[in-house]
PDB file of C-alpha atoms in Angstrom:
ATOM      1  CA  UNK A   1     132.361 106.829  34.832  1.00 47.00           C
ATOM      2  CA  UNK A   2     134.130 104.284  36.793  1.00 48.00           C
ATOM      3  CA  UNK A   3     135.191 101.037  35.002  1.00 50.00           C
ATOM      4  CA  UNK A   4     135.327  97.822  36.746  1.00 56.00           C
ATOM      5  CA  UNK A   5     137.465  95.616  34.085  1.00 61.00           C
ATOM      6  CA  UNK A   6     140.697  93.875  34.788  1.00 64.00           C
ATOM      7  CA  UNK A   7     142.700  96.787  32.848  1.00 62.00           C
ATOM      8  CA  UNK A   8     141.003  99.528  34.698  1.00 59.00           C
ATOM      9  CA  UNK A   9     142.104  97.647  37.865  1.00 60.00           C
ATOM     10  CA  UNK A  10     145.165  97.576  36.475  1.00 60.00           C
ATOM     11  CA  UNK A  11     145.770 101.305  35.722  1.00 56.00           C
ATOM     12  CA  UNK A  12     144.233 102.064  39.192  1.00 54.00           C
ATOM     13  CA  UNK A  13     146.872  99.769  40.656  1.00 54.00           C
ATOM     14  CA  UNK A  14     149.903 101.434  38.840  1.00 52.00           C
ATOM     15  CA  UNK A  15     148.499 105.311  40.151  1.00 50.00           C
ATOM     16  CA  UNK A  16     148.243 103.738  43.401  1.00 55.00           C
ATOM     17  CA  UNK A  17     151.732 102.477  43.663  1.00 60.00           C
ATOM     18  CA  UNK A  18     155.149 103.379  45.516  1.00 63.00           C
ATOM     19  CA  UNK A  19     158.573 102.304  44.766  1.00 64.00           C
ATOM     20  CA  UNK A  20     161.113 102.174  47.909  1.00 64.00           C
ATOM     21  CA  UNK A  21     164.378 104.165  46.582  1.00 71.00           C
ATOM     22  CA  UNK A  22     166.202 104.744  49.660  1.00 83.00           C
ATOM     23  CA  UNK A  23     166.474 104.455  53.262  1.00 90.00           C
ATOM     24  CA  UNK A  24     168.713 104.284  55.907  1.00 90.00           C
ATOM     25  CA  UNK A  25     169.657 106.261  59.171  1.00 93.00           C
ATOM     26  CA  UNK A  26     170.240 109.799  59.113  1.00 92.00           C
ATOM     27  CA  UNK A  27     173.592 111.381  59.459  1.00 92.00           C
ATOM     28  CA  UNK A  28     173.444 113.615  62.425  1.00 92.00           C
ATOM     29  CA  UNK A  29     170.189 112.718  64.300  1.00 92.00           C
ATOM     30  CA  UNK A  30     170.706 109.860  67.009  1.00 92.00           C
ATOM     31  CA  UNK A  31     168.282 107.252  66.309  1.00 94.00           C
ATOM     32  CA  UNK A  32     166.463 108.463  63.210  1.00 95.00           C
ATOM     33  CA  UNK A  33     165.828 106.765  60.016  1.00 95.00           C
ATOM     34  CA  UNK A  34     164.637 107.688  57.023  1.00 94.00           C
ATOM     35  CA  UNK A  35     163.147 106.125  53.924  1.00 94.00           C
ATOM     36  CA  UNK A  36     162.559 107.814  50.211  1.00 92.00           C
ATOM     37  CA  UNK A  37     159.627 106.200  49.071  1.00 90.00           C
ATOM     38  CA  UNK A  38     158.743 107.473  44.965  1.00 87.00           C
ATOM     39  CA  UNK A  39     154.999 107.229  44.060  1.00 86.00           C
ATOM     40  CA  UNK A  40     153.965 106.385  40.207  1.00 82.00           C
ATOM     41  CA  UNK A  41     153.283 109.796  39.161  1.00 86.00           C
ATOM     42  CA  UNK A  42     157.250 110.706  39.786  1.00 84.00           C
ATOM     43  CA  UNK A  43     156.855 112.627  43.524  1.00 88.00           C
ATOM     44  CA  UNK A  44     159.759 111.721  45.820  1.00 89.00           C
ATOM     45  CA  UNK A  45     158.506 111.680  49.854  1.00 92.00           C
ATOM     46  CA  UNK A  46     160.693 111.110  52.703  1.00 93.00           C
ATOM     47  CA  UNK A  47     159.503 109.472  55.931  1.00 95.00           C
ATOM     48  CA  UNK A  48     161.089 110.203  58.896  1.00 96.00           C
ATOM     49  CA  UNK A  49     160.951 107.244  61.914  1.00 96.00           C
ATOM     50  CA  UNK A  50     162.302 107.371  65.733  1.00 96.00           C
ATOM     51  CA  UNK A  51     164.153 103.717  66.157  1.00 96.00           C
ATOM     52  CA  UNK A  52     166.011 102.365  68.988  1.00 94.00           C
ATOM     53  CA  UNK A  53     167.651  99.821  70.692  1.00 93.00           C
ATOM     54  CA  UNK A  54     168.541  98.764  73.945  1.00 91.00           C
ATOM     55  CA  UNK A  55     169.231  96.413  76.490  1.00 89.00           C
ATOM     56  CA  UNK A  56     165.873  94.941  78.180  1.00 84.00           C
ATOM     57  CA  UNK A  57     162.890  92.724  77.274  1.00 81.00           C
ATOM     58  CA  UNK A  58     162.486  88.383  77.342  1.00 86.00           C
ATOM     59  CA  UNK A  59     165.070  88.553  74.523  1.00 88.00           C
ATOM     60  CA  UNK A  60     168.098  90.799  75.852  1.00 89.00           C
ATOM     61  CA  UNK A  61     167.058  93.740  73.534  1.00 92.00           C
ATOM     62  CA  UNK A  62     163.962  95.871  73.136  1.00 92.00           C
ATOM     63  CA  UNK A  63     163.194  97.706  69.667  1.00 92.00           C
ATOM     64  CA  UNK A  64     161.212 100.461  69.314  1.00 93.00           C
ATOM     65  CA  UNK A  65     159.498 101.954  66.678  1.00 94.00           C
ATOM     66  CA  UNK A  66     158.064 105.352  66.212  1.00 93.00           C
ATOM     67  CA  UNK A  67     155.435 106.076  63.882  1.00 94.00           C
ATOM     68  CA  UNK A  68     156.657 107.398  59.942  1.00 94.00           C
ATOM     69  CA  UNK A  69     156.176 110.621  59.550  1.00 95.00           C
ATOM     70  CA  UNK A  70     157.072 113.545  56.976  1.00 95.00           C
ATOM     71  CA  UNK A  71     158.444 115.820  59.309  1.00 95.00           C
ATOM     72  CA  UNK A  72     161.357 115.360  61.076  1.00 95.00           C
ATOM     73  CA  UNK A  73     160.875 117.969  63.774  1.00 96.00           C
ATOM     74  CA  UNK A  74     157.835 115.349  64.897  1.00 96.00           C
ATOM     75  CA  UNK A  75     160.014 112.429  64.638  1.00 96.00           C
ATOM     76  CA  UNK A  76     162.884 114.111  66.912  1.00 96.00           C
ATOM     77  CA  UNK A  77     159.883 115.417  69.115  1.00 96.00           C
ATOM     78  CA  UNK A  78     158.666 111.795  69.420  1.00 96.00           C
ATOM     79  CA  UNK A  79     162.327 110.349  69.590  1.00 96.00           C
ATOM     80  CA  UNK A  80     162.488 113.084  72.667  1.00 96.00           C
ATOM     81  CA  UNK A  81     159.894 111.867  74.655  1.00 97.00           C
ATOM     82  CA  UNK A  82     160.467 108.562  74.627  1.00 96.00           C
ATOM     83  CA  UNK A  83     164.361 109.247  75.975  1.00 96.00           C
ATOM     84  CA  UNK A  84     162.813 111.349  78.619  1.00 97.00           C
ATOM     85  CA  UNK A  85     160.231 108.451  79.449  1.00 96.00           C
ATOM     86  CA  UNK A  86     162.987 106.150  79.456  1.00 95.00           C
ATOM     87  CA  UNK A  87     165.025 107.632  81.718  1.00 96.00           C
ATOM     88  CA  UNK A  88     162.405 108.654  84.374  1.00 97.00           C
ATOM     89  CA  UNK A  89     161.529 104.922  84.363  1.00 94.00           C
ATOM     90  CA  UNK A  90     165.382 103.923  84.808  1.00 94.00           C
ATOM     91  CA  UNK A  91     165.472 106.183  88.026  1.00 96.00           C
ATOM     92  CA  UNK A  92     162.402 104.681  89.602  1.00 96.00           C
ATOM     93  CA  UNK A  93     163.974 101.407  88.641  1.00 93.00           C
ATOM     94  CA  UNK A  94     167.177 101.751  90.301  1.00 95.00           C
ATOM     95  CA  UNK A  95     165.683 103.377  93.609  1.00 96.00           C
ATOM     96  CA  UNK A  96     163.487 100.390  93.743  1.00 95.00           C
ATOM     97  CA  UNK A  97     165.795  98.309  93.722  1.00 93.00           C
ATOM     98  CA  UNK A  98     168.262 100.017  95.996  1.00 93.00           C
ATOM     99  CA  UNK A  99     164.980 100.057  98.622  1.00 94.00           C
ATOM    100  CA  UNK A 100     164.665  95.931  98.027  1.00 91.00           C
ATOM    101  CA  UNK A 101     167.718  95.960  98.889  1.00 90.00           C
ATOM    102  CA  UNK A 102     168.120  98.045 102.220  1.00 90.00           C
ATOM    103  CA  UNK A 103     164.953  96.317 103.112  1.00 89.00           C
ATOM    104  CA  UNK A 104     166.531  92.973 102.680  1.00 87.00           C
ATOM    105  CA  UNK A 105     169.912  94.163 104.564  1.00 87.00           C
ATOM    106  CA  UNK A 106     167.812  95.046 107.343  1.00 86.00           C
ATOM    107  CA  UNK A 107     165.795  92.154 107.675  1.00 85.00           C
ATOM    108  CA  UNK A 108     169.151  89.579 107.219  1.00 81.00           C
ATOM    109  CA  UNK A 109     168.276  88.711 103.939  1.00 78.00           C
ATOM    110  CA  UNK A 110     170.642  87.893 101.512  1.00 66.00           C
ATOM    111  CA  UNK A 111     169.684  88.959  97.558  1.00 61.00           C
ATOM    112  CA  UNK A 112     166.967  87.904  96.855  1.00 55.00           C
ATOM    113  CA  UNK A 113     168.495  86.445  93.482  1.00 56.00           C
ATOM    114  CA  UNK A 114     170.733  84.388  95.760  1.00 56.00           C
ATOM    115  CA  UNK A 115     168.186  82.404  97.731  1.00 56.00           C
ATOM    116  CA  UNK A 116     168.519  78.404  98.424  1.00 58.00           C
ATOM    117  CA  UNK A 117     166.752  76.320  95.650  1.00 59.00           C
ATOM    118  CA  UNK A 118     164.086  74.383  96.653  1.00 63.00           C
ATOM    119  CA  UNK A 119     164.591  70.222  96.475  1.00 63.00           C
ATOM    120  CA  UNK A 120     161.461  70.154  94.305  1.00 67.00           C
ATOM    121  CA  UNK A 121     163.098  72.268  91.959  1.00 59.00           C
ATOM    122  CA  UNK A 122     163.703  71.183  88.557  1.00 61.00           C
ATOM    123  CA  UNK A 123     167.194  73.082  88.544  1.00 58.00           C
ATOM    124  CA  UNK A 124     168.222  71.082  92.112  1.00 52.00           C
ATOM    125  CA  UNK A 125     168.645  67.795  89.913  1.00 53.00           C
TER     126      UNK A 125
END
């Protein structure tokens, strides 16, 4: 029989809770970090997550986040794809931008960064 009372919540509250006892990144994985999370009833559990850095994004840096997982074959798996990903998408970027600019050498333009500012402009005042 269930009860409903503000000690039963209680006690179901305790069972149901997880203290945070460690965490950090882990020594001899590239971008992995870990976290040691210890539930009420004295079980330890480490969570593995793929996290990462880099230059990009309206801020200068991009973060990414993979998912928390037990395993840390899944977490490497995950951290794997996403460095393969990444680079594919850095090699389209660079020969799109080498193509802008042949196209733009060909045509007499100058970079297309480098272009005259208009008078309306609010940076021309």
């Amino acid at each position: 029989r269930l009860k409903f009372g503000r000690r039963a919540r209680r006690a179901r509250a305790r069972l149901a809770m997880a203290h945070h006892r460690g965490s950090g990144m882990l020594e001899g994985e590239e971008c992995i970090f870990y976290k040691d999370t210890q539930f009420a009833v004295g079980q330890i559990v480490r969570q593995y997550q793929f996290v990462m850095r880099y230059e990009g994004g309206p801020n200068g840096v991009k973060l990414v986040n993979g998912q928390f997982t037990t395993s840390l074959a899944e977490a490497k798996l995950e951290r794997d794809r996403f460095l393969e990903r990444k680079a594919r998408t850095d090699r389209r970027t660079q020969r799109e931008k080498e193509r802008t600019e042949m196209i733009f050498s060909k045509l007499g333009i100058g970079n297309a960064a480098s272009r005259s500012i208009s008078p309306a402009s609010p940076k021309a005042r």
